[in-house]
Amino acid sequence: MDIDVITRDGPMGRDSIGMEPRKCLLCDKPARWCMRARTHTVEELLNRIGQMVEAYV
């Protein structure tokens, strides 16, 4: 899930509040890079999300 926070000055990035770029769920690269390069399949991502949900529950 990706939620954008919009201020009067426009979108607020993670860097503007001192946070590092979001990391990929499957590797340690920046998530933005993996999304643009389509590094992982949808199936791989869904499997990882399922694992994370199971671990939480």
XYZ file of N, CA and C in Angstrom:
171
model
N 0.852 -1.166 0.000
C 0.000 0.000 0.000
C 0.892 1.222 0.000
N 0.500 2.193 -0.753
C 1.259 3.426 -0.841
C 0.284 4.576 -0.650
N 0.491 5.350 0.383
C -0.381 6.487 0.669
C 0.443 7.766 0.555
N -0.013 8.684 -0.253
C 0.662 9.969 -0.391
C 0.076 10.969 0.602
N 0.963 11.750 1.202
C 0.539 12.834 2.084
C 0.753 14.127 1.322
N -0.320 14.866 1.139
C -0.266 16.107 0.386
C -0.423 17.282 1.352
N 0.498 18.223 1.252
C 0.429 19.430 2.068
C 0.093 20.609 1.164
N 0.008 21.768 1.751
C -0.250 22.971 0.926
C 0.845 23.191 -0.101
N 2.047 22.705 0.219
C 3.189 22.886 -0.678
C 3.371 21.736 -1.661
N 2.479 20.762 -1.605
C 2.569 19.621 -2.505
C 2.831 18.342 -1.744
N 3.177 17.261 -2.463
C 3.398 15.972 -1.809
C 4.572 16.020 -0.827
N 4.412 15.312 0.290
C 5.469 15.235 1.285
C 6.207 13.918 1.090
N 7.492 13.994 0.839
C 8.296 12.793 0.658
C 8.879 12.321 1.979
N 9.246 11.061 2.017
C 9.855 10.500 3.225
C 11.133 11.255 3.583
N 11.869 11.682 2.570
C 13.114 12.404 2.836
C 12.883 13.738 3.541
N 11.724 14.346 3.326
C 11.444 15.642 3.961
C 11.226 15.520 5.464
N 11.004 14.287 5.947
C 10.844 14.092 7.395
C 11.966 13.205 7.951
N 13.061 13.116 7.201
C 14.244 12.420 7.664
C 14.202 10.904 7.580
N 13.315 10.382 6.770
C 13.217 8.923 6.633
C 13.909 8.469 5.347
N 14.429 7.251 5.382
C 15.057 6.667 4.200
C 13.980 6.241 3.206
N 14.361 6.079 1.934
C 13.392 5.578 0.951
C 12.854 4.223 1.371
N 11.611 3.935 1.023
C 10.986 2.653 1.344
C 11.769 1.535 0.657
N 12.006 0.445 1.374
C 12.741 -0.688 0.807
C 11.769 -1.707 0.222
N 12.251 -2.416 -0.766
C 11.489 -3.486 -1.399
C 11.171 -4.565 -0.378
N 10.014 -5.185 -0.501
C 9.625 -6.273 0.398
C 10.460 -7.532 0.167
N 11.068 -7.657 -0.996
C 11.777 -8.884 -1.344
C 13.300 -8.760 -1.331
N 13.793 -7.547 -1.416
C 15.240 -7.339 -1.394
C 15.510 -6.007 -0.690
N 16.734 -5.647 -0.504
C 17.037 -4.411 0.223
C 17.194 -3.186 -0.666
N 16.860 -3.326 -1.923
C 16.949 -2.175 -2.822
C 15.775 -1.234 -2.558
N 15.898 0.028 -2.956
C 14.754 0.929 -2.818
C 13.546 0.402 -3.600
N 12.378 0.433 -2.976
C 11.162 -0.101 -3.595
C 10.871 0.585 -4.929
N 11.125 1.864 -5.001
C 10.871 2.606 -6.241
C 11.654 2.015 -7.404
N 12.913 1.636 -7.138
C 13.745 1.056 -8.191
C 13.154 -0.261 -8.669
N 12.771 -1.114 -7.717
C 12.217 -2.425 -8.083
C 10.894 -2.278 -8.837
N 10.067 -1.315 -8.418
C 8.792 -1.104 -9.120
C 9.040 -0.696 -10.562
N 9.932 0.255 -10.761
C 10.188 0.750 -12.124
C 10.841 -0.298 -13.000
N 11.747 -1.085 -12.418
C 12.459 -2.104 -13.190
C 11.668 -3.404 -13.298
N 10.549 -3.498 -12.567
C 9.745 -4.732 -12.527
C 10.633 -5.930 -12.198
N 11.413 -5.749 -11.139
C 12.386 -6.746 -10.719
C 11.734 -8.037 -10.252
N 10.586 -7.935 -9.612
C 9.918 -9.101 -9.036
C 8.541 -9.289 -9.673
N 8.091 -10.526 -9.672
C 6.770 -10.812 -10.237
C 5.684 -10.489 -9.210
N 4.468 -10.342 -9.697
C 3.326 -10.115 -8.812
C 3.176 -11.308 -7.868
N 3.384 -12.512 -8.383
C 3.268 -13.714 -7.551
C 4.271 -13.682 -6.393
N 5.503 -13.277 -6.672
C 6.513 -13.183 -5.608
C 6.078 -12.177 -4.541
N 5.576 -11.045 -4.981
C 5.142 -10.015 -4.039
C 3.950 -10.477 -3.206
N 2.975 -11.111 -3.852
C 1.806 -11.598 -3.117
C 2.182 -12.669 -2.106
N 3.115 -13.544 -2.475
C 3.584 -14.563 -1.539
C 4.236 -13.922 -0.317
N 5.073 -12.928 -0.545
C 5.739 -12.243 0.568
C 4.730 -11.520 1.451
N 3.759 -10.858 0.856
C 2.729 -10.169 1.638
C 1.964 -11.183 2.474
N 1.632 -12.335 1.890
C 0.956 -13.389 2.634
C 1.771 -13.862 3.827
N 3.072 -14.018 3.643
C 3.954 -14.418 4.738
C 3.959 -13.371 5.853
N 3.985 -12.102 5.457
C 4.009 -11.027 6.442
C 2.701 -10.981 7.235
N 1.583 -11.207 6.550
C 0.281 -11.221 7.227
C 0.223 -12.394 8.193
N 0.643 -13.574 7.747
C 0.648 -14.759 8.605
C 1.511 -14.546 9.836
N 2.668 -13.928 9.658
C 3.562 -13.679 10.796
C 2.930 -12.697 11.792
N 2.160 -11.754 11.276
C 1.508 -10.768 12.129
C 0.367 -11.399 12.930
N -0.396 -12.253 12.252
C -1.553 -12.884 12.886
C -1.067 -13.934 13.843
